[in-house]
Short mmCIF file of C-alpha atoms and ligand atoms in Angstrom, two decimals:
data_model
loop_
_atom_site.label_atom_id
_atom_site.label_comp_id
_atom_site.label_asym_id
_atom_site.label_seq_id
_atom_site.Cartn_x
_atom_site.Cartn_y
_atom_site.Cartn_z
CA MET A 16 -170.61 -84.68 -144.18
CA ALA A 17 -167.97 -84.08 -146.72
CA ARG A 18 -164.88 -86.34 -146.86
CA ARG A 19 -161.87 -84.79 -144.95
CA PRO A 20 -158.87 -85.72 -146.73
CA THR A 21 -156.17 -87.63 -144.71
CA LYS A 22 -152.87 -86.06 -143.98
CA THR A 23 -150.05 -87.51 -145.76
CA THR A 24 -147.37 -88.52 -143.16
CA THR A 25 -144.90 -89.86 -145.51
CA MET A 26 -143.45 -86.32 -146.75
CA ARG A 27 -140.61 -84.89 -144.73
CA ARG A 28 -141.72 -81.35 -143.61
CA SER A 29 -139.86 -78.57 -142.09
CA GLY A 30 -141.23 -75.12 -141.55
CA PRO A 31 -144.69 -74.20 -140.81
CA GLU A 32 -147.59 -74.88 -143.23
CA LEU A 33 -150.54 -72.91 -144.42
CA SER A 34 -153.86 -73.30 -146.58
CA ILE A 35 -155.37 -70.42 -148.10
CA VAL A 36 -158.99 -71.05 -148.49
CA VAL A 37 -160.46 -68.90 -151.22
CA PRO A 38 -164.33 -69.13 -151.78
CA VAL A 39 -165.14 -68.11 -155.34
CA PHE A 40 -168.55 -67.48 -156.79
CA ASN A 41 -168.63 -66.39 -160.36
CA GLU A 42 -164.91 -64.98 -160.21
CA ALA A 43 -163.66 -66.30 -163.52
CA ARG A 44 -162.42 -62.76 -164.42
CA SER A 45 -160.44 -62.34 -161.06
CA LEU A 46 -159.17 -65.81 -160.65
CA GLU A 47 -155.59 -65.70 -162.81
CA LYS A 48 -154.68 -62.48 -161.74
CA LEU A 49 -155.39 -63.39 -157.96
CA HIS A 50 -153.52 -66.81 -158.31
CA GLY A 51 -150.64 -65.08 -159.97
CA GLU A 52 -150.25 -62.93 -156.64
CA LEU A 53 -150.74 -65.97 -154.47
CA VAL A 54 -148.17 -67.91 -156.32
CA ALA A 55 -145.71 -64.95 -155.83
CA LEU A 56 -146.70 -64.90 -152.05
CA ALA A 57 -146.10 -68.46 -151.46
CA ARG A 58 -142.70 -68.07 -153.12
CA ASN A 59 -141.83 -65.29 -150.94
CA LEU A 60 -143.09 -67.18 -147.83
CA LYS A 61 -141.14 -70.28 -148.85
CA LYS A 62 -137.83 -68.28 -149.16
CA THR A 63 -138.20 -66.03 -146.01
CA ARG A 64 -139.80 -68.77 -143.60
CA GLN A 65 -139.46 -72.07 -145.29
CA MET A 66 -143.26 -72.05 -145.25
CA ARG A 67 -145.13 -74.64 -147.38
CA LEU A 68 -148.23 -73.39 -148.80
CA GLU A 69 -151.45 -74.77 -150.32
CA ILE A 70 -154.22 -72.84 -151.78
CA VAL A 71 -157.89 -74.30 -151.77
CA TYR A 72 -160.16 -72.72 -154.20
CA VAL A 73 -163.68 -73.52 -153.27
CA ASP A 74 -166.05 -73.16 -156.36
CA ASP A 75 -169.46 -72.30 -154.88
CA GLY A 76 -171.59 -73.50 -157.72
CA SER A 77 -170.45 -70.64 -160.18
CA ARG A 78 -172.20 -70.13 -163.46
CA ASP A 79 -169.62 -69.00 -165.33
CA GLU A 80 -166.09 -70.35 -166.15
CA THR A 81 -164.92 -70.32 -162.84
CA TYR A 82 -164.24 -74.25 -162.27
CA ARG A 83 -162.45 -74.69 -165.58
CA ILE A 84 -160.12 -71.81 -164.93
CA ALA A 85 -159.47 -72.92 -161.68
CA SER A 86 -158.62 -76.36 -162.49
CA GLY A 87 -156.06 -75.15 -165.29
CA LEU A 88 -154.11 -73.13 -162.56
CA GLN A 89 -150.67 -74.43 -162.27
CA ALA A 90 -147.78 -73.66 -159.86
CA ASP A 91 -144.42 -75.14 -158.63
CA ASP A 92 -144.34 -73.86 -155.15
CA VAL A 93 -147.69 -74.33 -153.95
CA ASP A 94 -150.17 -77.11 -153.75
CA ILE A 95 -153.67 -76.41 -155.24
CA GLN A 96 -156.76 -77.88 -154.49
CA VAL A 97 -159.77 -76.93 -156.26
CA VAL A 98 -163.36 -78.08 -154.44
CA ALA A 99 -166.44 -77.63 -156.34
CA LEU A 100 -169.77 -77.40 -154.64
CA SER A 101 -172.96 -79.27 -156.27
CA ARG A 102 -174.53 -76.01 -156.18
CA ASN A 103 -174.47 -72.31 -154.86
CA PHE A 104 -174.47 -72.91 -151.02
CA GLY A 105 -173.54 -69.62 -150.28
CA LYS A 106 -170.07 -67.99 -148.78
CA GLU A 107 -170.10 -69.40 -145.27
CA ALA A 108 -170.86 -73.17 -146.72
CA ALA A 109 -167.99 -72.49 -149.17
CA LEU A 110 -165.47 -71.28 -146.38
CA LEU A 111 -166.63 -74.65 -144.33
CA ALA A 112 -165.85 -76.78 -147.51
CA GLY A 113 -162.63 -75.28 -147.54
CA LEU A 114 -161.72 -75.90 -143.85
CA ASP A 115 -162.72 -79.44 -144.15
CA HIS A 116 -160.44 -80.03 -147.03
CA ALA A 117 -157.46 -77.52 -145.84
CA ARG A 118 -154.74 -80.24 -145.24
CA PHE A 119 -152.10 -77.87 -143.58
CA GLY A 120 -152.23 -76.91 -140.01
CA ALA A 121 -152.81 -73.03 -140.07
CA VAL A 122 -155.56 -71.57 -142.29
CA VAL A 123 -156.14 -68.15 -144.19
CA PHE A 124 -159.63 -67.29 -145.47
CA MET A 125 -159.57 -64.76 -148.03
CA ASP A 126 -162.03 -63.43 -150.83
CA GLY A 127 -161.54 -64.27 -154.46
CA ASP A 128 -162.58 -60.90 -155.83
CA GLY A 129 -159.11 -59.24 -155.34
CA GLN A 130 -160.82 -57.30 -152.23
CA HIS A 131 -158.28 -58.79 -149.70
CA PRO A 132 -154.97 -58.12 -150.82
CA PRO A 133 -152.56 -61.25 -150.53
CA GLN A 134 -149.61 -59.23 -149.65
CA MET A 135 -151.65 -58.60 -146.32
CA VAL A 136 -151.09 -62.44 -145.69
CA GLU A 137 -147.65 -61.89 -144.94
CA THR A 138 -148.40 -59.22 -142.20
CA LEU A 139 -150.93 -62.12 -140.93
CA VAL A 140 -148.32 -64.65 -140.77
CA SER A 141 -146.00 -62.38 -139.12
CA ARG A 142 -148.43 -61.67 -136.15
CA TRP A 143 -149.08 -65.56 -135.85
CA LEU A 144 -145.48 -66.75 -136.19
CA ASP A 145 -143.46 -63.73 -134.68
CA ASP A 146 -145.88 -62.63 -131.98
CA GLY A 147 -147.58 -65.95 -131.04
CA TYR A 148 -151.49 -64.79 -131.94
CA ASP A 149 -153.85 -67.85 -132.61
CA VAL A 150 -156.67 -65.68 -134.62
CA VAL A 151 -155.57 -62.53 -136.60
CA PHE A 152 -158.41 -61.05 -138.04
CA THR A 153 -158.64 -57.90 -140.43
CA ALA A 154 -160.85 -54.99 -140.24
CA LYS A 155 -161.45 -52.28 -142.61
CA ALA A 156 -159.41 -49.37 -141.68
CA HIS A 157 -162.38 -46.92 -142.29
CA ARG A 158 -165.91 -47.38 -143.44
CA ALA A 159 -166.31 -43.82 -144.63
CA ASN A 160 -166.91 -44.73 -148.45
CA GLU A 161 -169.63 -46.79 -147.56
CA PRO A 162 -173.18 -45.62 -147.75
CA TRP A 163 -174.70 -44.00 -144.62
CA LEU A 164 -177.30 -46.55 -144.47
CA LYS A 165 -174.97 -49.29 -144.57
CA GLN A 166 -172.60 -47.68 -141.84
CA MET A 167 -175.72 -47.08 -139.59
CA SER A 168 -177.09 -50.76 -140.00
CA ALA A 169 -173.82 -52.12 -139.05
CA LYS A 170 -173.62 -50.18 -136.16
CA ALA A 171 -177.01 -51.20 -134.85
CA PHE A 172 -176.17 -54.78 -135.81
CA TYR A 173 -172.90 -54.84 -133.55
CA ALA A 174 -174.96 -52.92 -131.05
CA VAL A 175 -177.62 -55.83 -130.70
CA LEU A 176 -175.22 -58.60 -131.04
CA ASN A 177 -172.84 -57.46 -128.26
CA TRP A 178 -175.47 -56.24 -125.95
CA ASN A 179 -175.32 -58.17 -122.56
CA ALA A 180 -172.71 -60.66 -124.25
CA ARG A 181 -170.40 -62.32 -122.38
CA HIS A 182 -167.93 -62.51 -125.30
CA GLU A 183 -167.79 -59.32 -127.58
CA ILE A 184 -167.53 -60.05 -131.20
CA PRO A 185 -165.49 -57.16 -132.62
CA LYS A 186 -166.89 -54.60 -134.72
CA ASP A 187 -166.17 -54.33 -138.49
CA ALA A 188 -164.07 -57.53 -138.62
CA GLY A 189 -164.21 -59.31 -142.01
CA ASP A 190 -163.90 -62.72 -143.30
CA PHE A 191 -160.22 -62.13 -144.20
CA ARG A 192 -158.31 -63.93 -141.36
CA LEU A 193 -155.61 -66.28 -140.17
CA LEU A 194 -156.07 -69.01 -137.79
CA SER A 195 -153.36 -71.05 -136.14
CA PRO A 196 -153.45 -74.86 -136.15
CA ARG A 197 -155.03 -75.13 -132.62
CA ALA A 198 -157.75 -72.20 -133.59
CA VAL A 199 -158.49 -74.39 -136.59
CA THR A 200 -158.70 -77.54 -134.42
CA ALA A 201 -161.34 -75.47 -132.13
CA LEU A 202 -163.19 -74.47 -135.34
CA ARG A 203 -163.34 -77.70 -136.84
CA ALA A 204 -165.03 -78.96 -133.32
CA MET A 205 -168.20 -76.97 -133.78
CA PRO A 206 -170.54 -78.79 -135.55
CA GLU A 207 -173.46 -76.11 -136.29
CA ARG A 208 -174.90 -75.90 -139.41
CA ASN A 209 -176.25 -72.18 -139.09
CA ARG A 210 -172.70 -70.89 -139.77
CA PHE A 211 -171.46 -67.25 -139.10
CA LEU A 212 -167.68 -67.27 -139.07
CA LYS A 213 -166.72 -63.87 -137.81
CA GLY A 214 -168.62 -64.63 -134.82
CA MET A 215 -167.32 -68.41 -134.31
CA ALA A 216 -163.69 -67.43 -134.97
CA SER A 217 -163.89 -64.81 -132.44
CA TRP A 218 -165.93 -66.98 -129.91
CA ILE A 219 -163.38 -69.87 -129.62
CA GLY A 220 -161.05 -67.37 -127.97
CA PHE A 221 -157.24 -68.08 -127.56
CA ARG A 222 -154.87 -64.95 -128.56
CA GLN A 223 -156.74 -62.81 -130.97
CA VAL A 224 -155.35 -59.67 -132.57
CA ARG A 225 -156.73 -57.19 -135.09
CA VAL A 226 -155.10 -55.79 -138.11
CA ASP A 227 -156.40 -52.94 -140.07
CA TYR A 228 -156.16 -52.61 -143.77
CA GLU A 229 -157.74 -50.88 -146.76
CA PRO A 230 -159.81 -53.06 -148.97
CA ALA A 231 -159.02 -52.76 -152.79
CA PRO A 232 -162.11 -52.30 -154.79
CA ARG A 233 -163.64 -55.20 -156.28
CA ALA A 234 -161.62 -56.50 -159.38
CA HIS A 235 -164.49 -57.19 -161.47
CA GLY A 236 -168.21 -57.35 -161.29
CA ALA A 237 -170.34 -56.18 -158.28
CA SER A 238 -170.54 -57.52 -154.72
CA ASN A 239 -172.65 -60.54 -154.48
CA TRP A 240 -174.29 -59.02 -151.46
CA GLY A 241 -177.38 -57.31 -152.13
CA MET A 242 -179.03 -55.31 -149.19
CA ARG A 243 -181.41 -58.20 -149.03
CA SER A 244 -178.86 -60.89 -148.25
CA LEU A 245 -176.78 -58.63 -146.15
CA ILE A 246 -180.11 -58.33 -143.93
CA GLY A 247 -180.08 -62.07 -144.33
CA LEU A 248 -176.68 -62.37 -142.68
CA SER A 249 -177.39 -59.95 -140.01
CA ILE A 250 -180.53 -61.92 -138.82
CA GLU A 251 -178.57 -65.02 -139.10
CA GLY A 252 -175.64 -63.56 -137.22
CA LEU A 253 -177.90 -62.22 -134.62
CA THR A 254 -180.04 -65.19 -134.21
CA SER A 255 -177.40 -67.65 -134.30
CA PHE A 256 -175.04 -65.77 -131.86
CA SER A 257 -177.16 -64.05 -129.25
CA VAL A 258 -180.36 -64.29 -127.66
CA ALA A 259 -180.55 -60.50 -127.11
CA PRO A 260 -183.63 -60.16 -129.48
CA LEU A 261 -185.41 -62.25 -127.09
CA ARG A 262 -184.62 -60.61 -124.16
CA LEU A 263 -185.37 -57.29 -125.92
CA ALA A 264 -188.91 -58.78 -126.44
CA SER A 265 -189.42 -59.63 -122.83
CA LEU A 266 -188.10 -55.96 -121.79
CA LEU A 267 -190.42 -54.39 -124.39
CA GLY A 268 -193.37 -56.43 -123.17
CA VAL A 269 -192.54 -55.02 -119.61
CA LEU A 270 -192.22 -51.36 -120.61
CA ILE A 271 -195.34 -51.62 -122.71
CA ALA A 272 -197.42 -53.23 -119.87
CA ALA A 273 -196.09 -50.65 -117.46
CA LEU A 274 -197.22 -47.80 -119.81
CA ALA A 275 -200.72 -49.54 -120.06
CA LEU A 276 -201.03 -49.53 -116.42
CA ILE A 277 -200.05 -45.93 -116.09
CA PHE A 278 -202.54 -44.90 -118.76
CA GLY A 279 -205.23 -46.87 -117.19
CA PHE A 280 -204.45 -45.21 -113.92
CA LEU A 281 -204.76 -41.90 -115.55
CA ILE A 282 -207.96 -42.88 -117.19
CA VAL A 283 -209.58 -43.67 -113.78
CA LEU A 284 -208.12 -40.58 -112.07
CA GLU A 285 -209.75 -38.39 -114.69
CA THR A 286 -213.10 -40.16 -114.47
CA VAL A 287 -213.24 -39.98 -110.49
CA LEU A 288 -211.87 -36.27 -110.43
CA TYR A 289 -213.32 -34.43 -113.35
CA GLY A 290 -216.27 -36.81 -113.98
CA LYS A 291 -215.04 -37.40 -117.50
CA ASP A 292 -216.37 -40.76 -119.19
CA VAL A 293 -214.93 -43.11 -121.84
CA PRO A 294 -211.94 -41.33 -123.43
CA GLY A 295 -213.22 -42.58 -126.78
CA TYR A 296 -212.38 -45.04 -129.59
CA PRO A 297 -209.31 -43.46 -131.33
CA SER A 298 -207.08 -43.94 -128.25
CA LEU A 299 -208.34 -47.86 -128.08
CA ALA A 300 -207.81 -48.30 -131.73
CA VAL A 301 -204.05 -46.91 -131.41
CA GLY A 302 -203.28 -49.05 -128.28
CA LEU A 303 -204.56 -52.15 -130.22
CA MET A 304 -202.74 -51.49 -133.21
CA VAL A 305 -199.49 -50.84 -131.46
CA LEU A 306 -199.73 -53.92 -129.21
CA GLY A 307 -200.74 -56.19 -132.18
CA GLY A 308 -197.83 -55.02 -134.05
CA VAL A 309 -195.55 -55.49 -131.27
CA GLN A 310 -196.78 -59.03 -130.77
CA LEU A 311 -196.39 -59.85 -134.40
CA VAL A 312 -192.80 -58.92 -134.32
CA MET A 313 -192.00 -60.61 -131.32
CA ILE A 314 -193.63 -63.95 -132.59
CA GLY A 315 -191.54 -63.32 -135.72
CA ILE A 316 -188.34 -63.22 -133.73
CA LEU A 317 -189.39 -66.39 -131.79
CA GLY A 318 -190.05 -67.90 -135.25
CA GLU A 319 -186.39 -67.06 -136.25
CA TYR A 320 -185.25 -69.02 -133.45
CA ILE A 321 -187.61 -72.03 -134.11
CA GLY A 322 -186.69 -72.16 -137.82
CA LYS A 323 -182.96 -72.30 -136.52
CA LEU A 324 -183.72 -75.33 -134.50
CA MET A 325 -185.56 -77.14 -137.20
CA TRP A 326 -182.44 -76.70 -139.46
CA GLU A 327 -180.28 -77.88 -137.05
CA THR A 328 -182.25 -80.86 -135.91
CA LYS A 329 -182.48 -82.08 -139.53
CA GLY A 330 -178.74 -82.40 -139.54
CA ARG A 331 -178.16 -82.01 -142.95
CA PRO A 332 -174.76 -81.61 -144.55
CA VAL A 333 -173.86 -77.93 -145.46
CA TYR A 334 -172.88 -78.79 -148.75
CA PHE A 335 -171.98 -81.59 -150.99
CA ILE A 336 -169.05 -81.88 -153.34
CA ALA A 337 -169.47 -82.29 -157.06
CA GLU A 338 -165.75 -82.40 -158.17
CA HIS A 339 -162.41 -82.32 -156.16
CA ARG A 340 -158.77 -81.96 -157.50
CA LEU A 341 -155.64 -81.74 -155.72
CA LYS A 342 -152.37 -80.98 -157.35
CA THR A 343 -149.42 -81.41 -155.25
CA ARG A 344 -145.86 -80.33 -156.20
CA ALA A 345 -144.91 -83.82 -156.80
CA ASP A 346 -147.35 -83.62 -159.72
CA ALA A 347 -145.64 -80.60 -160.98
CA GLU A 348 -142.22 -82.31 -160.84
CA ARG A 349 -143.41 -85.20 -162.92
CA PRO A 350 -143.23 -84.92 -166.63
CA ALA A 351 -146.53 -84.09 -168.45
CA PRO A 352 -147.76 -87.25 -170.15
N1 UDP B 16 -169.18 -65.95 -152.59
C1 UDP B 16 -169.10 -67.30 -152.48
N2 UDP B 16 -170.29 -67.58 -152.66
C2 UDP B 16 -171.80 -66.71 -152.68
C3 UDP B 16 -171.59 -65.53 -152.79
C4 UDP B 16 -169.97 -64.93 -152.67
O1 UDP B 16 -168.33 -68.01 -152.58
O2 UDP B 16 -172.70 -67.27 -152.63
C5 UDP B 16 -167.67 -65.50 -152.48
C6 UDP B 16 -167.26 -64.48 -153.58
O3 UDP B 16 -166.76 -65.21 -154.79
C7 UDP B 16 -166.05 -63.69 -153.03
C8 UDP B 16 -166.41 -63.76 -151.43
O4 UDP B 16 -167.31 -64.88 -151.31
O5 UDP B 16 -164.72 -64.50 -152.99
C9 UDP B 16 -167.20 -62.39 -150.80
O6 UDP B 16 -168.24 -62.15 -151.86
P1 UDP B 16 -168.40 -60.61 -152.42
O7 UDP B 16 -167.32 -59.69 -152.72
O8 UDP B 16 -169.57 -60.69 -153.00
O9 UDP B 16 -168.80 -59.91 -150.74
P2 UDP B 16 -168.39 -58.54 -150.20
O10 UDP B 16 -166.78 -58.52 -150.62
O11 UDP B 16 -169.24 -57.51 -150.82
O12 UDP B 16 -168.58 -58.78 -148.88
MG1 MG B 17 -166.07 -58.66 -152.29
#
């Protein structure tokens, strides 16, 4: 497992503390602008709330200049960590790496592509400090500008996910969220390797609140989520957070068996009443194919869960660290060599 930096207790601290975790994958062109905005935010929070801030950039195996640029970022009012993973492990792994390295009590997760407006962090902080919420999550105000297919699949996803669940995962929640220190502690106690932060952050409970926002368009480049990885994440989310698909399979089995019984009864009735004999081979073929298809799908669903068990039992680390830098304010105050 990754090293977790020990807390420095020598420094006297007042006011609340917050780590902002930013996973970045090939975001070289967005990074400087984002950093500027985050530093401005830090300055503001320091003034208005005596808050101490750190930014944890997690470079998820970028193939562009992301790491070099992140390592060169400077600021007086804020501590900076740059954690570089040994390859591209995916956003969920990058978020965990950030969580493992965050040194301050509360944590904000936000994207590095400029879609999550840094000014919003002040709203999140206010809900935490002024209103006492532990998990402040954001949701897109409306998805109207998204393609129809994406909207429909999102709907279906949450319908299955929350079907029969004791604990509902809120619809449309994004990964832009704030967790209070005790929520962070709870999240850290969850050891699973198949990670689905949206679900996990909601599952821990405490006082949760939703804040709507309008995501900005991506600053540069295209989303790293193609339809394929979105489907991947959906299957991941579903199978790691609910056994609803398995239950659906059982229900479908019962339904089909019942239909087959009725059908069989009708055939017997026809033969007895009207003297008709064997209804023929087409109905047989259709019946076989439908059943075969259904069975294959259900075996596939079972396989998803077994595969998940395999990965969990292997117990591999979720990521490896290639480089790690920590720049504290003390460094900034020291004269350059
Ligand atoms: N990201 C990452 N690893 C990946 C893919 C994405 O760390 O393998 C980061 C990416 O740099 C960005 C955030 O995760 O900061 C969200 O990615 P993206 O914008 O592609 O997703 P979307 O906004 O479409 O959900
Ligand atoms: Mg994005």
